[in-house]
Every structure is written in structure tokens, then in C-alpha cells.
Amino acid sequence: MKRIDVLDGQGWVVLEDSYGDDLAIVNAARQSFSKRSATMGPAESGLIHFLMRNRHGTPFEMVDFRFNIKAPIFVAREWQRHRIASYNEMSGRYVELEEEFYLPPLAAVREASGKPGAYQFETMDGETAALVRERMRRDYEGSWITYQSLLELGVAKEVARMVLPVGIMTQFTFKTNLRSLFNFISLRSAPNALLEIREYAGAIEELARDVAPIAFKAFESSNRVAP
Amino acid sequence: MKRIDVLDGQGWVVLEDSYGDDLAIVNAARQSFSKRSATMGPAESGLIHFLMRNRHGTPFEMVDFRFNIKAPIFVAREWQRHRIASYNEMSGRYVELEEEFYLPPLAAVREASGKPGAYQFETMDGETAALVRERMRRDYEGSWITYQSLLELGVAKEVARMVLPVGIMTQFTFKTNLRSLFNFISLRSAPNALLEIREYAGAIEELARDVAPIAFKAFESSNRVAP
Amino acid sequence: MKRIDVLDGQGWVVLEDSYGDDLAIVNAARQSFSKRSATMGPAESGLIHFLMRNRHGTPFEMVDFRFNIKAPIFVAREWQRHRIASYNEMSGRYVELEEEFYLPPLAAVREASGKPGAYQFETMDGETAALVRERMRRDYEGSWITYQSLLELGVAKEVARMVLPVGIMTQFTFKTNLRSLFNFISLRSAPNALLEIREYAGAIEELARDVAPIAFKAFESSNRVAP
Amino acid sequence: MKRIDVLDGQGWVVLEDSYGDDLAIVNAARQSFSKRSATMGPAESGLIHFLMRNRHGTPFEMVDFRFNIKAPIFVAREWQRHRIASYNEMSGRYVELEEEFYLPPLAAVREASGKPGAYQFETMDGETAALVRERMRRDYEGSWITYQSLLELGVAKEVARMVLPVGIMTQFTFKTNLRSLFNFISLRSAPNALLEIREYAGAIEELARDVAPIAFKAFESSNRVAP
């Protein structure tokens, strides 16, 4: 199991397991022609590029991945809008959450200009950034104290957690096929995607690329548009 | 547009639009037999019960609903795990959120006993419940003040919102077909479902039942298991 | 209900019902900004183009269509590979099929050159085309006679129909949302798509365009690539 | 790669690959509780039964299978109505089909009584069954001759194949997760399912059971209703 830490070590992406590879994509496509390849060669590589270019997406569904993700809730919320995938997530109804809140590194404390959908972001000056972080930290701490005090009063975990911020860390299993993963990477590594989810998309890409390297080359050649 | 308020008036379910009805279900099923009905009668009603009983689910997909929902984020999180549906939600990246936080009514301040997956819930005594509410209210208030102060420092909305709790209200469009809706209602109105989402499931059911009353009767007769 | 005949009058596309329109797309997208439009204007039109260009696909899911289709089985087979849709089809297990077989018009009797995936098609000369049609007609007739004779022997319809050709006509309900429909149209009206399904894609497009004309303009402007 | 022949040796099911197992189901479910199991034991087995009984379906999505199927077109047509799956199929547009037609064994030549949806089937007497088979064989042969003669005239494969019967054999890749597979098996091995597809469902079940034996035990205990 390979793991990549993200968000300054506060989150991670683990590739737990996968099956299928470039050759499985080729042979799924060759199914249409009643043919099969035993190994990858120039013709097989060319076929994968052809499939990507012409948006023949189904053969890319033949590769499948299971990841374990640790991320803030506000990242998990965007992530789980991707419907062609399977998820299982830690539940604040069943477990007491841990005191782990995402605090953006100084360089990630940013201001926005421009219109929604076309924001420009810039890192804030160091002093303001430090102040922002300090206020966030203190607010997180306050919410944590409230959460603990509510649990001590005996209230159900599912009620107490209502005060916890969307910056708290959660953990979930994410299983999906390569076609859907290309769509995830395409949208979530784009320049206008949320900074934090872009780091996850980058880690996902790095781990998945090893499984199907030619498919990722074809993805690059097609301007990173999912087939 | 019909609207039902839930959570003590703090949230709502609005049925914005729908199409299809009991007759559309019947005629989709009759497609298999190259037949068509012009109106609902005993035979049509019997057919709907037959479909439900025998888990012929696809004809129920012919009825489609678009709802607008106002709910706390922790409810929206459970909701959006339902993948056979379309969603569009308010985004804390683009808009400044409003100061609206879910505060459970006294009767909903509960304690849990038993094992996860089989909890028993009981309302807490009035004094403790009042104390819980007061602590939640104060914590919400503190987070709101932090949020506002971060925005005043000029930080991007998408950063500032990280401190906001999962008890804050959000709003989203929810479009789905009746088959998927039966699954939602079946799971989210069950006794072990989260109290708050059960209220939404009840409101959804009330609004949807008017659109396809016979289908809902058949759903009842089949122990509320989705086809 | 609007109907367009295709394949020389041998098949059809009927738009039975739909809901949602350009404005529903706009308001689903504006959900992100907590705004709403009452009517379509230049800003609304611009937003739809923006969504299409930037592949924000979910708002297009808010428009939904129910069609009735009459088509040869070999067309239905390609069609039903589109998974984000609901189908109900006439069944040869339950009904005796009718003696309706697709016979390509002279202009559609074609020969192929080039490689699979990049065929060039050309209409055959009139004499050969007539011969092709005549042989097809006779073969269809033979299969029909066998089918009838098997039914007369008392064999179950589901066995007798095994001899019927994929050129026989079937009928099915097809319900899907506009985003999925754009994908269908994009792939099935492309130059390398099967000639017969291209006619259906054209009819679908003509009927759907009336429901959401601005969305279709944006689709054209984006090179007919589904969002 | 394990293979099971079906339909009297005329078709097959091959399990090409899979990933995930009973333990993957358990650990996906335990994700909710932030726990993990290293091996299967009584508690793990009990959890799988609990999940099945209470229709907690998502953990079963963590097991995934890729099959290769050889089946008559009329079977493939029913099969591919299952939408939570990935398919790639041999195409009569790109390859010349082979002379392989499904001929039901004598015991499978049946007559039906009763109403659609509740048919009773009975094997026909030997003489009639032989006659049925002989007529089918001759009709298949005639269609094959027509197909060949059309190809010889130079007509495109996609036109010539229109005369081929739905009893001709096709081949396709079928990839899906265990939750969706339970639904397939549940519906397609039921007494009122098509005789031919029931054989495939049986072979699928036999091959998949080895991958996740406890999950299949739980499926049996829950009356073979998919979670």
C-alpha cells in the first residue's frame, strides 16, 4: 500500500488496492474486434491514444482502484459529489471524532479577487496569514471544548458533533474506475478548483499513473479531458 | 410549489416540479406487453402492486421530482450519499453564508444507549437539554464571529468558512426518480435513521405521495422496501 | 406529444413528456450563489454558455425527457448501452412480435472501406442495392414463417423468437436527463456513428431542442461535446 | 482464469480477474467506526450478516469482478439492462460474426402456460422438440447463407448482419461490483427468469462465491435479496 501525504502532512491518500492495467483497457477495446493482446507494444499504446482521442470511454472502466483518504470535511463534501464511485466514511454518529483540524499552511492563507467561477487567488502577507491561522486555531479549540463538554453531559455523539467545524478531519474509502477517476482528476486538478482538493487530485494521479501509465499519457495528450 | 417546514421551522422541503404519475408507471410496464392504459382503474392499480411485490423497479423510474431543500450540513452529507440523483448546492466558496444554525428543539436533545447500529435514544431531562442548547448556541455564535472576523481580514470565503460548524444551514436542489426516492425514504425514515433526516424523509414522502398515490400504497404494502 | 418519423417511416421518435427548461438549468446553477432568475435574459443565456464551456455538467441534469422509440433491435442494442437513463421495452417473452423488419432504403445500402473505427461508407450501385434488399426481404420472410410455425407447434414465445433477426422492429420507453442526452447526441450523431442511429439522434435533438433552446445553442458552440 | 461452460457447452462464463474479498467488505464497514480487522473471524462474519440483513449495501461494492461472457444475443440483451456495470462487446459493425447459433437442448424446448409474468413452463414431447430444433437449425442456416451472400456482394458488415437472428452467439466483457452482482443473481436466477440466463446466473454465482464466501452465505440467509 502506497501512501502520499498532503496538506502539509495533515491529510493523506493511500492506494489500498487496484486491478486492471493498460493491457486490460486494450483487451476490453479489442473485444469489439474479437482480438486479444498478450503484451503492451506500439500498437497497443496507439490504440489507447485512439480511444482517448475519440472519447471511447468504456474500456477505461476496466481498471479499478480502492483508496483510503484522510481529508477535511469541506474537501470530502466536494469529493463525494462524484457519483460513479463507492464510498464508506467514518461516522460522527458512531465514533467520537479526534481532535484534528485542518489549519492551512501560511502559503495557503489566501485572498480572492475577481468574479465567482473565475477567482484569482493570492497568498496574504505573512502577518495577516499568521493572524488568520491563530484565529482559526482558537476557534477550532473552542469547538472542540464544547464538543467534549456536550459529550460529558451525556448527549448523543450525533448531537454533540453538530458544533464541529467543516475543517475537522474525516476518513473514507473511495473506490472507483479509471474513467471516473480521469473525470475527478480533470475537474479537481484544474486551476479554478479548490486549492486543498487539488493536492488530493495530484496525489491520486501520481498513485494511479503507476497502474496504467500509457492511459495517463493519453490523458495528457488529450488536454486532460476525461474520455 | 408546495412547501413543508421541518426541524421546528428551521429547514424545509419544497416540491418545485415533477412529471409522470401512476399512469406513467403503468404504461412503462405495459410497454413490455405492447399495451397502454388511458386511465387508472383496478387492473392498473393491481399491476403497480404486482410490480412492487416482484421488485420490477424500472417502471417506477418514470416519475421524476425536483425538490429544493434547506437543511444542516450534517443532514446534507448523509443525503448526498444517494448517488442516483442530481444535486446543486449553495457553495461557501462563492457566497457568504448566512447566520443560520440548527439548534435542536428540547425534545430532540437526546442521549444514546446500546451498540452502534442499534442505538436506543431518549430525550434528556429538560434542564440538561436546555444547557446543551445554550452551549451549542454559544459555540455557533463564536464560530460566526470568527467567520466574520476572518472575512474582514480579507481572507477568501473558502478559507474563512472552514471554522463554520456542520450544524450551519445549507440549501440544495435535489432531483431524482421515484424508484431512487423510495430507496431514500425506505432508509431515511427507518427507526435507526438520524432523527433529523427522518423529518425530511417524512416531508418528501408526503409531497411525493400526491404525485403517485397508488405507487405509495404499494410501497406500504411491501413493507416500505424499495423495488 | 410530438412525433418524428425516421428510417423512411419504418421507425419513430415520440417525445411523450418532459420537465425543466433553460431557466431550470440557470436556477440550479444559481443555487451555488443563492440566487434565482425569474426569466431568461442575456445574463442567463451567458451563464448557460459558461456552464457548457467549463464542463459544469450537473445543472443540465435538471431537464428530463421521456421518449417512446420504435427502432430495429440492432439500433436498440447500441442505444441501451447508455446507462444514465431509464428503459422499458417490449418483450418477446410476453408478446408475439409483429411482422415489421427494417429494410434499408436504396440510399442506405452501403459498402465500407478503410479500417474499423475509421470506415468510409459509400452507397452501392442501384442494381446491387436492389439485390441486397431483395435478399434481406426474403430472409426476413423466411424467419417470420419459421417463427409462426414454431408458435403453431406450441413452443413458448421466448424460444420461437430466437430465430428472429436483429433487423426486426422493437419499441421502448427512454427517459433521461439533458446532460446524458447531450452525451447520446454527441456520440450517436457523429460522422462515424451507425447511419441508422444517426437518424434517431437527429430526431431526438430536434425534439429536445424546443425544450431547452439556449442549452442546445451552447452545445453547438462547444463543438457538440457533452458537458 | 476459471471458466464454466453453460447452455450445453454453447456458451461460457470466465472469471478473468477480481479484487477485494470478505475482509475488504468488513473493513469498508468498519471505516464508519474507525476500526480495521486483519483477518476474518466470527465477529467479522457476524458483521457481514448484519450488513446484509439491514440492507447496508455500500460495503459490498468494495469487491469487483471482471468476467468474459459468451452468450446468445437475446441473453446479452437482458443482461446489459443492468446499468451498474461496465461492458465491452464484440461488434457486428467491425467483425464478421461466426457461425455459432444457440440451439436449445431437447430438454429446453418448452411450452408456456399461464399469464405473462407468471408463466409455467413444461418441456415439450421429444418428437415436437426435435422438430422445433430442426426448424430452428434450418432457419439459422438460411440466415447464415444470406449473411455470407450479402458480404460477397460487398455490402458493409453492419448492413449484412441485420438478417442475423438474436440466437447468434456474441461475446462481451462484464465488470461489476458485488452489490450489483447480487442484484443480477437475485433477479436472473429467480424461478420466473429466462431459462437460459438462469444458467449464466448460476455460473456467475459459483465463480463469485469463491471470492467472498461469507458474503454469499449472508445473501442466502437473506432470501437472496440484494442489499
PDB file of C-alpha atoms in Angstrom, chain A residues 54-226:
ATOM      1  CA  ASN A  54     -12.217   9.626 -29.811  1.00  0.00           C
ATOM      2  CA  ARG A  55     -13.875   9.535 -26.404  1.00  0.00           C
ATOM      3  CA  HIS A  56     -14.402   5.782 -26.368  1.00  0.00           C
ATOM      4  CA  GLY A  57     -14.629   5.792 -22.614  1.00  0.00           C
ATOM      5  CA  THR A  58     -15.874   2.351 -21.609  1.00  0.00           C
ATOM      6  CA  PRO A  59     -12.585   0.408 -21.894  1.00  0.00           C
ATOM      7  CA  PHE A  60     -11.057   2.734 -19.282  1.00  0.00           C
ATOM      8  CA  GLU A  61     -13.683   1.479 -16.831  1.00  0.00           C
ATOM      9  CA  MET A  62     -11.852  -1.848 -16.733  1.00  0.00           C
ATOM     10  CA  VAL A  63      -9.232  -0.527 -14.276  1.00  0.00           C
ATOM     11  CA  ASP A  64     -10.443  -0.110 -10.711  1.00  0.00           C
ATOM     12  CA  PHE A  65      -8.907   1.463  -7.586  1.00  0.00           C
ATOM     13  CA  ARG A  66      -9.585   1.473  -3.878  1.00  0.00           C
ATOM     14  CA  PHE A  67      -8.140   4.397  -1.924  1.00  0.00           C
ATOM     15  CA  ASN A  68      -8.215   5.416   1.715  1.00  0.00           C
ATOM     16  CA  ILE A  69      -8.468   9.167   2.186  1.00  0.00           C
ATOM     17  CA  LYS A  70      -7.933  11.424   5.173  1.00  0.00           C
ATOM     18  CA  ALA A  71      -9.250  14.915   4.454  1.00  0.00           C
ATOM     19  CA  PRO A  72     -11.149  17.829   5.995  1.00  0.00           C
ATOM     20  CA  ILE A  73     -14.934  17.587   5.753  1.00  0.00           C
ATOM     21  CA  PHE A  74     -15.112  20.538   3.329  1.00  0.00           C
ATOM     22  CA  VAL A  75     -12.892  18.564   0.932  1.00  0.00           C
ATOM     23  CA  ALA A  76     -14.856  15.333   1.461  1.00  0.00           C
ATOM     24  CA  ARG A  77     -18.048  17.224   0.605  1.00  0.00           C
ATOM     25  CA  GLU A  78     -16.770  18.212  -2.851  1.00  0.00           C
ATOM     26  CA  TRP A  79     -15.260  14.782  -3.382  1.00  0.00           C
ATOM     27  CA  GLN A  80     -18.405  12.806  -2.671  1.00  0.00           C
ATOM     28  CA  ARG A  81     -20.373  14.701  -5.271  1.00  0.00           C
ATOM     29  CA  HIS A  82     -18.665  12.322  -7.724  1.00  0.00           C
ATOM     30  CA  ARG A  83     -21.357   9.695  -8.068  1.00  0.00           C
ATOM     31  CA  ILE A  84     -19.687   6.988 -10.156  1.00  0.00           C
ATOM     32  CA  ALA A  85     -17.767   5.656  -7.159  1.00  0.00           C
ATOM     33  CA  SER A  86     -18.231   3.752  -3.900  1.00  0.00           C
ATOM     34  CA  TYR A  87     -17.704   5.351  -0.516  1.00  0.00           C
ATOM     35  CA  ASN A  88     -17.584   4.346   3.135  1.00  0.00           C
ATOM     36  CA  GLU A  89     -16.851   7.054   5.648  1.00  0.00           C
ATOM     37  CA  MET A  90     -16.170   7.402   9.339  1.00  0.00           C
ATOM     38  CA  SER A  91     -19.375   8.450  11.086  1.00  0.00           C
ATOM     39  CA  GLY A  92     -19.719  11.034  13.829  1.00  0.00           C
ATOM     40  CA  ARG A  93     -22.861   9.159  14.846  1.00  0.00           C
ATOM     41  CA  TYR A  94     -20.882   6.063  15.829  1.00  0.00           C
ATOM     42  CA  VAL A  95     -17.442   7.267  16.902  1.00  0.00           C
ATOM     43  CA  GLU A  96     -16.099  10.143  18.908  1.00  0.00           C
ATOM     44  CA  LEU A  97     -14.153  12.234  16.440  1.00  0.00           C
ATOM     45  CA  GLU A  98     -10.498  13.066  17.030  1.00  0.00           C
ATOM     46  CA  GLU A  99      -9.032  16.481  17.696  1.00  0.00           C
ATOM     47  CA  GLU A 100      -7.589  17.001  14.250  1.00  0.00           C
ATOM     48  CA  PHE A 101      -8.483  20.158  12.387  1.00  0.00           C
ATOM     49  CA  TYR A 102      -7.076  21.380   9.110  1.00  0.00           C
ATOM     50  CA  LEU A 103      -5.002  24.532   9.550  1.00  0.00           C
ATOM     51  CA  PRO A 104      -3.844  25.959   6.217  1.00  0.00           C
ATOM     52  CA  PRO A 105      -0.084  26.485   5.974  1.00  0.00           C
ATOM     53  CA  LEU A 106       0.876  30.173   5.728  1.00  0.00           C
ATOM     54  CA  ALA A 107       1.213  29.925   1.952  1.00  0.00           C
ATOM     55  CA  ALA A 108      -2.366  28.629   1.682  1.00  0.00           C
ATOM     56  CA  VAL A 109      -3.940  31.532   3.561  1.00  0.00           C
ATOM     57  CA  ARG A 110      -5.243  33.378   0.526  1.00  0.00           C
ATOM     58  CA  GLU A 111      -7.432  36.209  -0.620  1.00  0.00           C
ATOM     59  CA  ALA A 112      -9.647  36.141  -3.696  1.00  0.00           C
ATOM     60  CA  SER A 113     -10.328  38.749  -6.345  1.00  0.00           C
ATOM     61  CA  GLY A 114     -12.460  38.614  -9.465  1.00  0.00           C
ATOM     62  CA  LYS A 115     -15.837  37.036 -10.042  1.00  0.00           C
ATOM     63  CA  PRO A 116     -17.156  33.732  -8.725  1.00  0.00           C
ATOM     64  CA  GLY A 117     -16.147  30.961 -11.096  1.00  0.00           C
ATOM     65  CA  ALA A 118     -13.112  32.991 -12.200  1.00  0.00           C
ATOM     66  CA  TYR A 119     -11.425  33.952  -8.956  1.00  0.00           C
ATOM     67  CA  GLN A 120      -7.776  34.962  -8.773  1.00  0.00           C
ATOM     68  CA  PHE A 121      -6.115  33.915  -5.521  1.00  0.00           C
ATOM     69  CA  GLU A 122      -3.095  35.439  -3.847  1.00  0.00           C
ATOM     70  CA  THR A 123      -1.263  34.452  -0.682  1.00  0.00           C
ATOM     71  CA  MET A 124      -1.819  37.000   2.077  1.00  0.00           C
ATOM     72  CA  ASP A 125       1.028  38.837   3.732  1.00  0.00           C
ATOM     73  CA  GLY A 126       2.746  36.833   6.457  1.00  0.00           C
ATOM     74  CA  GLU A 127       1.433  38.819   9.388  1.00  0.00           C
ATOM     75  CA  THR A 128      -2.224  38.631   8.345  1.00  0.00           C
ATOM     76  CA  ALA A 129      -1.829  34.963   7.447  1.00  0.00           C
ATOM     77  CA  ALA A 130      -0.451  34.236  10.897  1.00  0.00           C
ATOM     78  CA  LEU A 131      -3.365  36.096  12.453  1.00  0.00           C
ATOM     79  CA  VAL A 132      -5.859  34.143  10.361  1.00  0.00           C
ATOM     80  CA  ARG A 133      -4.300  30.871  11.396  1.00  0.00           C
ATOM     81  CA  GLU A 134      -4.278  31.871  15.029  1.00  0.00           C
ATOM     82  CA  ARG A 135      -7.986  32.808  14.972  1.00  0.00           C
ATOM     83  CA  MET A 136      -8.843  29.580  13.193  1.00  0.00           C
ATOM     84  CA  ARG A 137      -6.835  27.582  15.694  1.00  0.00           C
ATOM     85  CA  ARG A 138      -8.554  29.243  18.606  1.00  0.00           C
ATOM     86  CA  ASP A 139     -11.993  28.727  17.094  1.00  0.00           C
ATOM     87  CA  TYR A 140     -11.265  25.046  16.418  1.00  0.00           C
ATOM     88  CA  GLU A 141     -10.120  24.705  20.037  1.00  0.00           C
ATOM     89  CA  GLY A 142     -13.300  26.319  21.325  1.00  0.00           C
ATOM     90  CA  SER A 143     -15.490  23.982  19.265  1.00  0.00           C
ATOM     91  CA  TRP A 144     -13.521  21.005  20.499  1.00  0.00           C
ATOM     92  CA  ILE A 145     -14.040  22.062  24.119  1.00  0.00           C
ATOM     93  CA  THR A 146     -17.773  22.469  23.506  1.00  0.00           C
ATOM     94  CA  TYR A 147     -17.920  19.044  21.819  1.00  0.00           C
ATOM     95  CA  GLN A 148     -16.189  17.426  24.801  1.00  0.00           C
ATOM     96  CA  SER A 149     -18.386  19.211  27.297  1.00  0.00           C
ATOM     97  CA  LEU A 150     -21.531  18.110  25.477  1.00  0.00           C
ATOM     98  CA  LEU A 151     -20.340  14.510  25.480  1.00  0.00           C
ATOM     99  CA  GLU A 152     -19.687  14.826  29.209  1.00  0.00           C
ATOM    100  CA  LEU A 153     -23.261  15.953  29.718  1.00  0.00           C
ATOM    101  CA  GLY A 154     -24.218  12.616  28.186  1.00  0.00           C
ATOM    102  CA  VAL A 155     -25.701  13.877  24.935  1.00  0.00           C
ATOM    103  CA  ALA A 156     -25.557  11.520  21.941  1.00  0.00           C
ATOM    104  CA  LYS A 157     -22.469  11.818  19.759  1.00  0.00           C
ATOM    105  CA  GLU A 158     -24.673  12.630  16.762  1.00  0.00           C
ATOM    106  CA  VAL A 159     -25.953  15.736  18.548  1.00  0.00           C
ATOM    107  CA  ALA A 160     -22.654  16.870  20.066  1.00  0.00           C
ATOM    108  CA  ARG A 161     -20.859  16.801  16.744  1.00  0.00           C
ATOM    109  CA  MET A 162     -23.164  19.463  15.290  1.00  0.00           C
ATOM    110  CA  VAL A 163     -20.834  22.168  16.637  1.00  0.00           C
ATOM    111  CA  LEU A 164     -17.725  20.708  14.971  1.00  0.00           C
ATOM    112  CA  PRO A 165     -16.401  22.713  12.032  1.00  0.00           C
ATOM    113  CA  VAL A 166     -16.119  21.573   8.419  1.00  0.00           C
ATOM    114  CA  GLY A 167     -12.354  21.957   8.893  1.00  0.00           C
ATOM    115  CA  ILE A 168     -12.222  18.805  11.063  1.00  0.00           C
ATOM    116  CA  MET A 169     -10.555  15.754   9.516  1.00  0.00           C
ATOM    117  CA  THR A 170     -12.536  12.728   8.369  1.00  0.00           C
ATOM    118  CA  GLN A 171     -11.511   9.449   6.751  1.00  0.00           C
ATOM    119  CA  PHE A 172     -13.159   7.494   3.955  1.00  0.00           C
ATOM    120  CA  THR A 173     -12.743   4.670   1.476  1.00  0.00           C
ATOM    121  CA  PHE A 174     -13.030   5.719  -2.165  1.00  0.00           C
ATOM    122  CA  LYS A 175     -13.347   3.067  -4.866  1.00  0.00           C
ATOM    123  CA  THR A 176     -13.810   3.948  -8.498  1.00  0.00           C
ATOM    124  CA  ASN A 177     -12.831   3.039 -12.039  1.00  0.00           C
ATOM    125  CA  LEU A 178     -10.229   4.804 -14.153  1.00  0.00           C
ATOM    126  CA  ARG A 179     -12.736   6.537 -16.422  1.00  0.00           C
ATOM    127  CA  SER A 180     -14.466   8.144 -13.463  1.00  0.00           C
ATOM    128  CA  LEU A 181     -11.062   8.863 -11.908  1.00  0.00           C
ATOM    129  CA  PHE A 182      -9.986  10.777 -15.020  1.00  0.00           C
ATOM    130  CA  ASN A 183     -13.082  12.907 -14.621  1.00  0.00           C
ATOM    131  CA  PHE A 184     -12.240  13.516 -10.957  1.00  0.00           C
ATOM    132  CA  ILE A 185      -8.639  14.431 -11.763  1.00  0.00           C
ATOM    133  CA  SER A 186      -9.659  16.576 -14.724  1.00  0.00           C
ATOM    134  CA  LEU A 187     -12.042  18.699 -12.657  1.00  0.00           C
ATOM    135  CA  ARG A 188     -10.243  18.675  -9.311  1.00  0.00           C
ATOM    136  CA  SER A 189      -6.732  19.459 -10.538  1.00  0.00           C
ATOM    137  CA  ALA A 190      -7.925  22.338 -12.741  1.00  0.00           C
ATOM    138  CA  PRO A 191      -6.620  25.820 -11.888  1.00  0.00           C
ATOM    139  CA  ASN A 192     -10.002  27.003 -10.607  1.00  0.00           C
ATOM    140  CA  ALA A 193     -10.528  24.006  -8.305  1.00  0.00           C
ATOM    141  CA  LEU A 194     -10.247  24.433  -4.554  1.00  0.00           C
ATOM    142  CA  LEU A 195      -6.566  24.614  -3.549  1.00  0.00           C
ATOM    143  CA  GLU A 196      -6.873  21.850  -0.970  1.00  0.00           C
ATOM    144  CA  ILE A 197      -8.616  19.333  -3.238  1.00  0.00           C
ATOM    145  CA  ARG A 198      -6.029  19.995  -5.940  1.00  0.00           C
ATOM    146  CA  GLU A 199      -3.406  18.460  -3.671  1.00  0.00           C
ATOM    147  CA  TYR A 200      -5.510  15.331  -3.312  1.00  0.00           C
ATOM    148  CA  ALA A 201      -6.105  15.149  -7.064  1.00  0.00           C
ATOM    149  CA  GLY A 202      -2.354  15.377  -7.573  1.00  0.00           C
ATOM    150  CA  ALA A 203      -1.671  12.534  -5.153  1.00  0.00           C
ATOM    151  CA  ILE A 204      -4.411  10.377  -6.683  1.00  0.00           C
ATOM    152  CA  GLU A 205      -2.934  10.966 -10.112  1.00  0.00           C
ATOM    153  CA  GLU A 206       0.571  10.053  -9.000  1.00  0.00           C
ATOM    154  CA  LEU A 207      -0.594   6.772  -7.470  1.00  0.00           C
ATOM    155  CA  ALA A 208      -2.948   5.819 -10.296  1.00  0.00           C
ATOM    156  CA  ARG A 209      -0.452   6.635 -13.034  1.00  0.00           C
ATOM    157  CA  ASP A 210       1.767   3.741 -11.964  1.00  0.00           C
ATOM    158  CA  VAL A 211      -1.120   1.346 -12.543  1.00  0.00           C
ATOM    159  CA  ALA A 212      -1.912   2.443 -16.107  1.00  0.00           C
ATOM    160  CA  PRO A 213       0.934   4.679 -17.351  1.00  0.00           C
ATOM    161  CA  ILE A 214       0.002   4.685 -21.038  1.00  0.00           C
ATOM    162  CA  ALA A 215      -3.588   5.658 -20.265  1.00  0.00           C
ATOM    163  CA  PHE A 216      -2.275   8.647 -18.323  1.00  0.00           C
ATOM    164  CA  LYS A 217      -0.018   9.635 -21.208  1.00  0.00           C
ATOM    165  CA  ALA A 218      -3.036   9.574 -23.486  1.00  0.00           C
ATOM    166  CA  PHE A 219      -4.967  11.641 -20.932  1.00  0.00           C
ATOM    167  CA  GLU A 220      -2.189  14.264 -21.035  1.00  0.00           C
ATOM    168  CA  SER A 221      -2.226  14.261 -24.839  1.00  0.00           C
ATOM    169  CA  SER A 222      -5.964  14.904 -24.811  1.00  0.00           C
ATOM    170  CA  ASN A 223      -5.653  18.053 -22.697  1.00  0.00           C
ATOM    171  CA  ARG A 224      -6.617  16.172 -19.566  1.00  0.00           C
ATOM    172  CA  VAL A 225     -10.239  15.864 -20.625  1.00  0.00           C
ATOM    173  CA  ALA A 226     -11.797  12.615 -19.372  1.00  0.00           C
TER     174      ALA A 226
END
